[in-house]
Coordinates of C-alpha atoms and ligand atoms in Angstrom, one line a residue:
M24 CA -28.5 157.4 1.9
S25 CA -31.7 155.4 2.6
I26 CA -34.0 154.4 -0.2
K27 CA -36.6 157.1 0.9
S28 CA -33.7 159.8 0.8
L29 CA -32.5 158.4 -2.8
V30 CA -35.7 158.6 -4.2
E31 CA -36.3 162.3 -2.8
S32 CA -33.0 163.4 -3.8
D33 CA -33.2 162.0 -7.6
R34 CA -36.6 163.7 -7.6
Q35 CA -35.1 167.0 -6.5
H36 CA -31.8 167.1 -8.6
L37 CA -31.5 164.4 -11.0
I38 CA -33.0 165.1 -14.8
H39 CA -33.8 161.6 -16.5
P40 CA -33.7 161.2 -20.2
V41 CA -37.0 161.2 -22.1
V42 CA -39.5 161.3 -19.4
S43 CA -42.1 163.6 -18.8
Y44 CA -40.5 165.5 -15.8
R45 CA -43.8 165.7 -13.9
A46 CA -44.5 162.1 -14.5
H47 CA -41.3 161.1 -13.2
E48 CA -41.4 163.3 -10.0
A49 CA -44.8 161.6 -9.3
R50 CA -43.7 158.0 -9.9
G51 CA -40.2 158.2 -8.2
V52 CA -37.0 156.4 -9.5
T53 CA -36.3 153.1 -9.5
V54 CA -32.9 152.4 -8.2
L55 CA -30.7 149.5 -9.6
D56 CA -28.0 148.5 -7.1
S57 CA -26.0 145.5 -8.9
A58 CA -26.0 143.1 -11.7
D59 CA -24.6 139.9 -12.8
G60 CA -25.0 137.6 -15.7
V61 CA -28.3 138.6 -17.2
F62 CA -29.9 139.6 -13.9
L63 CA -30.2 142.9 -12.3
R64 CA -31.0 143.4 -8.6
D65 CA -32.7 146.7 -7.5
I66 CA -32.0 148.5 -4.3
E67 CA -34.8 146.7 -2.5
G68 CA -33.3 143.4 -3.3
N69 CA -35.7 142.4 -6.0
Q70 CA -34.2 140.1 -8.7
L71 CA -34.9 140.8 -12.4
L72 CA -34.1 139.1 -15.8
D73 CA -32.9 141.8 -18.1
A74 CA -34.3 141.1 -21.6
F75 CA -33.2 144.6 -22.7
S76 CA -29.5 144.4 -22.3
G77 CA -29.8 147.6 -20.1
L78 CA -30.7 149.9 -23.1
W79 CA -29.9 147.5 -26.0
C80 CA -26.0 147.8 -25.1
V81 CA -25.0 145.3 -22.4
N82 CA -24.5 142.8 -25.1
T83 CA -22.1 140.6 -23.2
G84 CA -24.1 140.5 -20.1
Y85 CA -23.0 142.0 -16.7
G86 CA -20.1 141.0 -14.5
H87 CA -17.4 139.9 -16.9
A88 CA -14.3 140.1 -14.8
S89 CA -12.0 140.2 -17.8
I90 CA -13.7 143.4 -18.9
V91 CA -13.3 144.8 -15.3
D92 CA -9.6 143.5 -15.2
A93 CA -8.8 145.3 -18.5
A94 CA -10.4 148.5 -17.6
A95 CA -8.7 148.5 -14.1
K96 CA -5.2 147.7 -15.7
Q97 CA -5.7 150.7 -18.2
M98 CA -6.6 153.1 -15.2
A99 CA -3.8 152.0 -13.4
K100 CA -1.5 152.6 -16.4
L101 CA -2.8 155.5 -18.2
P102 CA -6.4 156.7 -17.2
Y103 CA -6.3 159.6 -19.7
A104 CA -5.0 160.3 -22.8
T105 CA -5.7 163.2 -25.1
G106 CA -6.0 162.7 -28.9
Y107 CA -5.4 166.4 -29.5
F108 CA -1.8 167.7 -30.3
H109 CA -1.3 164.5 -32.2
F110 CA -1.0 162.3 -29.0
G111 CA -2.8 158.9 -28.9
S112 CA -2.8 155.9 -26.8
E113 CA -2.1 152.0 -27.6
P114 CA -5.6 150.9 -26.8
A115 CA -7.5 153.3 -28.9
I116 CA -5.1 152.7 -31.8
E117 CA -5.4 149.1 -31.6
L118 CA -9.4 149.5 -31.4
A119 CA -9.6 151.5 -34.3
A120 CA -7.4 149.1 -36.4
K121 CA -9.6 146.1 -35.1
L122 CA -12.9 148.0 -36.0
V123 CA -11.5 148.5 -39.5
E124 CA -10.5 144.9 -39.6
L125 CA -14.0 143.6 -38.7
A126 CA -16.3 146.3 -40.3
P127 CA -17.3 146.3 -43.9
A128 CA -14.4 146.8 -46.4
S129 CA -15.4 150.3 -47.6
L130 CA -14.8 151.6 -43.8
Q131 CA -11.3 152.5 -43.3
H132 CA -11.0 155.3 -40.9
V133 CA -12.5 155.8 -37.1
Y134 CA -13.3 158.9 -35.3
F135 CA -14.2 157.9 -31.5
T136 CA -17.1 159.5 -29.6
L137 CA -18.7 159.0 -26.3
G138 CA -21.8 157.3 -27.5
G139 CA -24.3 157.1 -30.3
S140 CA -25.9 160.7 -30.7
D141 CA -22.4 162.4 -30.9
A142 CA -21.3 159.8 -33.5
V143 CA -24.5 160.7 -35.6
D144 CA -23.7 164.4 -34.7
S145 CA -20.0 164.0 -36.2
A146 CA -21.1 162.1 -39.2
L147 CA -23.1 165.1 -40.1
R148 CA -20.4 167.5 -39.3
F149 CA -17.9 165.4 -41.4
I150 CA -20.6 165.3 -44.2
T151 CA -20.9 169.0 -44.5
H152 CA -17.2 169.3 -44.1
Y153 CA -16.6 166.7 -47.1
Y154 CA -19.2 168.3 -49.6
N155 CA -17.8 171.7 -48.8
A156 CA -14.3 170.7 -49.0
T157 CA -14.8 169.1 -52.3
G158 CA -16.6 171.9 -54.0
R159 CA -20.3 170.6 -53.6
P160 CA -21.6 173.3 -51.0
S161 CA -25.1 172.9 -52.2
K162 CA -25.2 169.3 -51.0
K163 CA -26.9 169.9 -47.6
H164 CA -30.1 168.1 -47.2
C165 CA -30.4 164.9 -45.4
I166 CA -32.9 162.0 -45.8
A167 CA -33.9 159.6 -43.0
L168 CA -37.0 157.4 -42.3
Q169 CA -40.1 157.9 -40.4
R170 CA -39.8 156.4 -37.1
G171 CA -36.2 156.3 -37.2
Y172 CA -33.9 157.3 -34.2
H173 CA -30.6 158.5 -34.6
G174 CA -29.9 160.2 -31.1
S175 CA -30.6 163.6 -29.4
S176 CA -28.1 166.0 -30.3
S177 CA -28.7 169.4 -31.6
I178 CA -28.8 168.5 -35.2
G179 CA -28.9 164.8 -35.3
A180 CA -32.3 164.8 -33.2
G181 CA -33.8 166.3 -36.4
L182 CA -33.1 163.1 -38.3
T183 CA -34.7 161.2 -35.4
A184 CA -38.4 161.1 -36.4
L185 CA -40.1 160.6 -33.0
P186 CA -42.4 163.6 -32.1
A187 CA -40.9 164.0 -28.5
F188 CA -37.5 164.7 -30.0
H189 CA -38.9 167.5 -32.1
R190 CA -41.4 169.3 -30.0
N191 CA -40.3 172.6 -28.7
F192 CA -36.7 171.8 -29.9
D193 CA -37.4 173.4 -33.3
L194 CA -36.7 170.4 -35.3
P195 CA -36.6 169.0 -37.9
L196 CA -34.5 171.6 -39.7
A197 CA -35.6 172.6 -43.2
T198 CA -32.7 170.3 -44.5
Q199 CA -33.8 167.2 -43.0
H200 CA -36.6 165.2 -44.5
H201 CA -38.1 161.7 -43.6
I202 CA -39.6 158.9 -46.1
P203 CA -42.0 156.2 -45.0
S204 CA -40.7 153.6 -42.6
P205 CA -40.3 150.0 -43.9
Y206 CA -43.1 149.0 -41.5
A207 CA -44.5 145.5 -43.1
Y208 CA -47.2 145.2 -40.4
R209 CA -48.9 148.3 -40.7
N210 CA -48.8 148.5 -44.6
D211 CA -50.6 146.4 -47.3
Y212 CA -47.6 145.2 -49.7
A213 CA -48.2 142.4 -51.7
D214 CA -44.8 140.8 -50.7
D215 CA -41.1 141.9 -49.5
A216 CA -40.3 142.9 -53.3
A217 CA -43.0 145.4 -53.1
L218 CA -42.0 146.8 -49.9
I219 CA -38.5 147.3 -51.0
D220 CA -39.6 148.7 -54.1
A221 CA -41.7 151.2 -52.4
S222 CA -38.9 152.3 -50.3
V223 CA -36.4 152.8 -53.2
K224 CA -39.1 154.8 -55.0
A225 CA -39.8 157.0 -52.0
L226 CA -36.2 157.9 -51.7
E227 CA -35.8 158.5 -55.3
A228 CA -38.9 160.7 -55.4
K229 CA -37.7 162.7 -52.4
V230 CA -34.1 163.1 -54.1
A231 CA -35.7 164.2 -57.1
E232 CA -37.8 166.8 -55.4
L233 CA -35.0 168.4 -53.6
G234 CA -32.5 167.9 -56.5
A235 CA -29.8 165.5 -56.3
H236 CA -27.2 168.2 -56.2
N237 CA -28.7 169.6 -52.9
V238 CA -28.9 166.1 -51.2
A239 CA -25.8 165.0 -48.9
A240 CA -27.0 161.7 -47.5
F241 CA -29.4 159.1 -46.6
F242 CA -29.3 157.8 -43.1
C243 CA -31.1 154.6 -41.7
E244 CA -31.0 152.1 -39.0
P245 CA -30.8 148.7 -40.9
I246 CA -33.4 147.6 -38.3
Q247 CA -35.2 150.5 -36.6
G248 CA -34.8 150.2 -32.9
S249 CA -36.5 152.9 -30.8
G250 CA -39.3 153.5 -33.4
G251 CA -40.5 150.0 -32.4
V252 CA -38.3 147.3 -33.9
I253 CA -39.2 147.4 -37.2
V254 CA -37.4 144.7 -39.3
P255 CA -37.4 145.3 -43.1
P256 CA -37.1 142.2 -45.2
V257 CA -33.7 141.0 -46.2
G258 CA -32.8 142.9 -49.4
W259 CA -34.1 146.2 -48.1
L260 CA -30.7 147.5 -46.8
K261 CA -29.0 146.4 -50.1
A262 CA -31.4 148.0 -52.2
M263 CA -31.2 151.3 -50.2
R264 CA -27.2 151.1 -50.5
E265 CA -27.4 150.7 -54.2
V266 CA -30.0 153.5 -54.9
C267 CA -27.9 156.0 -52.9
R268 CA -25.0 155.2 -55.2
K269 CA -27.0 155.5 -58.2
L270 CA -28.3 159.0 -56.7
D271 CA -24.9 160.2 -55.8
I272 CA -25.6 160.5 -52.3
L273 CA -23.8 159.1 -49.2
F274 CA -25.3 156.1 -47.3
V275 CA -24.9 156.1 -43.7
A276 CA -25.8 153.0 -41.7
D277 CA -26.6 154.0 -38.0
E278 CA -25.7 150.5 -36.4
V279 CA -25.8 151.9 -32.9
I280 CA -28.2 149.2 -31.8
T281 CA -27.8 146.6 -34.8
G282 CA -23.9 146.4 -34.4
F283 CA -22.0 144.0 -32.3
G284 CA -24.1 140.8 -33.0
R285 CA -27.5 142.1 -32.0
T286 CA -29.0 140.8 -35.3
G287 CA -26.7 137.9 -35.9
P288 CA -23.5 138.9 -37.7
L289 CA -21.2 141.2 -36.1
F290 CA -22.8 144.5 -38.0
A291 CA -26.0 144.0 -40.0
C292 CA -24.5 145.7 -43.0
E293 CA -22.4 142.3 -43.0
G294 CA -25.5 140.3 -43.2
E295 CA -26.3 141.7 -46.7
G296 CA -22.9 142.5 -48.0
V297 CA -23.5 146.2 -47.6
E298 CA -20.8 148.8 -47.7
P299 CA -21.7 151.9 -46.3
D300 CA -19.9 155.2 -46.9
L301 CA -20.3 156.0 -43.2
M302 CA -21.3 153.8 -40.3
T303 CA -22.2 154.9 -36.6
V304 CA -21.7 152.5 -33.7
A305 CA -21.8 152.7 -29.9
K306 CA -23.7 150.5 -27.3
G307 CA -22.3 147.0 -28.0
L308 CA -18.8 148.5 -28.8
T309 CA -18.2 148.7 -24.9
A310 CA -21.2 146.7 -24.1
G311 CA -22.2 149.5 -21.8
Y312 CA -19.2 148.9 -19.6
A313 CA -17.8 152.7 -20.2
P314 CA -19.1 155.3 -22.6
M315 CA -18.0 155.0 -26.2
G316 CA -19.4 155.4 -29.8
A317 CA -17.6 156.0 -33.2
V318 CA -18.0 157.1 -36.6
L319 CA -16.3 154.8 -39.3
M320 CA -15.6 156.5 -42.7
S321 CA -14.7 155.6 -46.0
D322 CA -11.5 156.5 -47.6
A323 CA -13.1 158.6 -50.0
V324 CA -14.7 160.8 -47.6
Y325 CA -11.7 161.0 -45.4
Q326 CA -9.3 161.9 -48.3
G327 CA -11.9 164.5 -49.4
I328 CA -11.8 166.2 -46.0
A329 CA -8.2 165.7 -45.7
D330 CA -7.3 167.4 -49.2
G331 CA -10.1 170.0 -49.1
G332 CA -8.6 173.8 -49.3
D333 CA -5.8 174.5 -47.1
V334 CA -4.4 170.9 -46.2
S335 CA -2.3 172.3 -43.2
A336 CA -5.6 173.9 -41.5
A337 CA -7.0 171.8 -38.4
I338 CA -10.2 170.1 -39.2
G339 CA -12.3 171.7 -36.2
H340 CA -13.8 168.6 -34.8
G341 CA -13.0 167.0 -31.5
H342 CA -14.0 165.9 -27.9
T343 CA -11.9 165.8 -24.8
Y344 CA -12.8 162.3 -24.5
S345 CA -12.5 161.1 -28.0
A346 CA -10.5 157.7 -28.1
H347 CA -10.5 157.5 -24.2
P348 CA -8.1 154.8 -23.4
V349 CA -10.0 153.1 -20.5
S350 CA -13.1 152.9 -22.8
A351 CA -10.9 151.7 -25.7
A352 CA -9.1 148.8 -23.5
I353 CA -12.7 148.0 -22.7
G354 CA -13.7 147.8 -26.4
L355 CA -10.9 145.7 -27.2
E356 CA -11.7 143.0 -24.4
V357 CA -15.5 143.2 -25.7
M358 CA -14.3 142.4 -29.2
R359 CA -12.4 139.4 -27.9
L360 CA -15.4 138.2 -26.0
Y361 CA -17.6 138.7 -29.3
H362 CA -15.2 136.4 -31.3
E363 CA -12.6 134.2 -29.3
G364 CA -15.1 134.3 -26.2
G365 CA -17.9 132.7 -28.3
L366 CA -20.6 135.4 -27.6
L367 CA -21.4 136.1 -31.4
A368 CA -21.9 132.5 -31.9
N369 CA -23.9 131.9 -28.9
G370 CA -26.1 134.8 -29.9
Q371 CA -26.5 133.3 -33.4
A372 CA -27.1 129.8 -31.9
R373 CA -30.0 131.1 -29.6
A374 CA -31.7 133.3 -32.1
P375 CA -34.2 130.3 -33.2
R376 CA -35.3 130.0 -29.8
F377 CA -35.9 133.7 -29.3
A378 CA -38.0 133.9 -32.5
Q379 CA -39.8 130.9 -31.6
G380 CA -40.7 132.3 -28.1
L381 CA -41.9 135.6 -29.6
D382 CA -43.9 133.8 -32.4
A383 CA -45.5 131.5 -30.2
L384 CA -47.0 134.8 -28.4
L385 CA -49.0 135.6 -31.5
D386 CA -51.6 133.2 -30.2
H387 CA -52.2 135.6 -27.2
P388 CA -55.3 137.6 -27.4
L389 CA -53.1 141.0 -26.9
V390 CA -50.4 140.2 -29.7
G391 CA -51.0 141.4 -33.1
D392 CA -47.6 140.8 -34.6
A393 CA -44.1 139.1 -33.6
R394 CA -41.0 140.3 -35.5
H395 CA -37.3 139.6 -34.8
R396 CA -33.8 139.1 -36.2
G397 CA -31.0 137.7 -34.3
L398 CA -31.6 138.7 -30.7
L399 CA -33.6 142.0 -31.6
G400 CA -37.1 141.6 -31.5
A401 CA -40.7 143.1 -30.7
L402 CA -44.3 142.2 -30.2
E403 CA -46.9 144.8 -31.1
L404 CA -50.2 144.7 -29.1
V405 CA -53.3 145.4 -30.7
A406 CA -56.9 145.7 -29.6
D407 CA -58.4 144.1 -32.7
K408 CA -56.2 141.8 -34.7
D409 CA -58.4 141.9 -38.0
S410 CA -58.0 145.7 -38.3
K411 CA -54.9 146.0 -36.3
R412 CA -56.3 148.6 -34.3
G413 CA -54.4 149.6 -31.4
F414 CA -55.3 150.4 -27.8
D415 CA -56.6 153.7 -26.8
A416 CA -53.5 155.8 -25.3
S417 CA -55.8 156.4 -22.3
L418 CA -55.5 153.0 -21.2
K419 CA -51.8 153.5 -20.7
L420 CA -51.2 149.9 -21.6
P421 CA -47.2 150.3 -21.8
D422 CA -47.0 151.5 -18.2
R423 CA -49.3 148.6 -17.0
I424 CA -47.1 145.9 -19.0
A425 CA -43.8 147.6 -17.9
A426 CA -45.2 147.4 -14.1
A427 CA -46.6 143.9 -14.5
A428 CA -43.4 142.7 -16.1
Y429 CA -41.3 144.2 -13.1
R430 CA -43.6 142.4 -10.6
N431 CA -43.0 139.1 -12.7
G432 CA -39.1 140.0 -12.3
L433 CA -38.7 140.8 -16.1
V434 CA -37.4 144.0 -17.7
F435 CA -37.6 144.9 -21.4
R436 CA -39.2 148.1 -23.2
A437 CA -42.7 149.0 -23.5
F438 CA -43.0 151.7 -26.0
G439 CA -45.6 154.1 -26.0
D440 CA -47.4 152.8 -29.0
N441 CA -48.0 149.2 -27.3
I442 CA -44.9 147.8 -28.9
L443 CA -42.8 145.8 -26.8
G444 CA -39.2 145.6 -27.4
F445 CA -36.6 143.0 -26.6
A446 CA -32.8 142.9 -26.8
P447 CA -31.5 139.8 -24.5
A448 CA -27.7 139.6 -24.0
L449 CA -25.8 137.3 -26.4
C450 CA -25.0 135.4 -23.4
Y451 CA -28.7 134.3 -23.0
T452 CA -29.0 130.4 -22.2
E453 CA -31.8 128.2 -23.2
A454 CA -32.9 128.3 -19.6
N455 CA -32.7 132.3 -19.5
F456 CA -35.0 132.2 -22.6
D457 CA -37.5 129.7 -20.9
T458 CA -37.5 132.1 -17.7
M459 CA -37.9 135.1 -20.2
F460 CA -41.0 133.8 -22.0
E461 CA -42.6 132.3 -19.0
R462 CA -42.4 135.6 -17.2
L463 CA -43.6 137.5 -20.5
A464 CA -46.6 135.2 -20.9
K465 CA -47.6 135.7 -17.3
T466 CA -47.1 139.4 -17.7
L467 CA -49.5 139.6 -20.8
D468 CA -52.2 137.3 -18.8
D469 CA -52.1 139.5 -15.9
V470 CA -52.4 142.7 -18.0
L471 CA -55.3 140.8 -19.9
A472 CA -57.0 140.0 -16.6
Q473 CA -57.6 143.8 -16.1
S474 CA -61.2 144.5 -16.6
D475 CA -60.9 147.6 -18.8
V476 CA -58.2 145.8 -20.8
R477 CA -60.5 143.0 -21.4
T478 CA -63.2 145.4 -22.6
A479 CA -61.2 147.3 -24.9
L480 CA -60.1 144.0 -26.8
K481 CA -62.3 143.1 -29.8
G482 CA -64.0 139.8 -29.4
V483 CA -62.7 138.7 -25.9
S484 CA -64.8 141.0 -23.5
G485 CA -66.0 139.0 -20.5
C486 CA -62.9 136.4 -20.7
G487 CA -60.9 136.3 -17.6
S488 CA -57.8 134.6 -18.8
R489 CA -55.6 133.6 -22.0
A490 CA -57.0 130.1 -22.0
A491 CA -60.5 131.4 -21.9
A492 CA -59.9 133.8 -25.0
Ligands
PLP1 C1 -29.8 154.1 -33.8 C2 -29.3 154.8 -32.9 N1 -28.7 156.0 -33.1 C3 -28.1 156.8 -32.3 C4 -28.5 156.5 -30.7 C5 -28.1 157.4 -29.6 O1 -27.1 157.0 -29.0 P1 -26.7 157.5 -27.6 O2 -28.0 157.3 -26.7 O3 -25.4 156.7 -27.1 O4 -26.4 158.9 -27.7 C6 -29.2 155.5 -30.3 C7 -29.6 155.1 -28.9 O5 -30.5 154.4 -28.7 C8 -29.7 154.6 -31.6 O6 -30.7 153.5 -31.2

């Protein structure tokens, strides 16, 4: 198909995730064609440095021959094996055991899904089943964080706290609640301890309001991703885990983004010695080379479900592609690359360069905040650094930033509220970071050079460049 026909056919037939359908029809698709290492190539031949690992998932980088070989071998040998009727496959069994070996010690059992949304949805179904099976049917309410993202399944999207996922979808449900995000930049906490204390107290207050006998679980991302890369202080995750134990509610860590080296250790929970009751993962599990997610479950929850009621009755939860052997074979090779392949160590070694590059941009007139952990980070753009006032939505700054970045050969995430998200692959070199930050600085300068952006900026109207500001 010609490029023109592809764009037209996309416009006619392909529904894209989380866009305004009318805006997409007007803009047209950008067709990606190939990728190697940390570079993407579009169908017009433009080369782009990927500073977002696809959608925070290609943690290994693109074009790993060993992953392609593992997939091809498994496809030739056994491309599909159902997990139903007591069947299974070698790679899926091995990957489940590997995850249990690598994950926090509390997690002993694995249910494989196709991605993160159905991992969250599966976790919710298992939790409901668990409390019913163990004689506590009133425990139905779930609490999550404002600005949280837990995917877009029918129920999980109610735990997500982003307005687009609720509007016209009749969510959140009456059993779904949100407490404030640990958003240091937009709050006035005296110090980290005060922020942690406020989160703990907010959860305690919400549970008290609902009654602990009615509350099933607290869900959180160790670092909030799609809500704008909100990085809580070290100690926050542990404190939230401990208060859940005290309140007798399950603690669910959604590590769909933070898992697999994104924040430094293999799991963010590991970084704080946190042992959740359930953990959801996806993305870096297969580094995006094939779809797969998982729910990891504690033995107590598993045994509660297994022994609940009639032990000979089937637990009615399943997917045709649960524990898919090709995805599992890919997952096993990806785990090998993280460890024996040195990717985890490389990601940890490069994190200071990433942090330094983002922090250096705090001097830029557009940048109000820089935050990061491991290779997950963000810049928050503001019109007034003193008051932290944001830019008016009518400026459509995120669209302009994304377009300027693309022209400069760089891809990252420009969120609607003027937060720029970054998640470079764990294989990034120092030279890749040099290129990334050169292109990022030029992108910010290019947007700052637009007269209406300068006018919107407090104290620098009339300046034509970053240097002049
Ligand atoms: C924390 C978190 N949970 C769940 C999901 C949903 O995963 P998926 O898009 O694979 O369904 C995401 C996706 O970005 C996520 O970031």
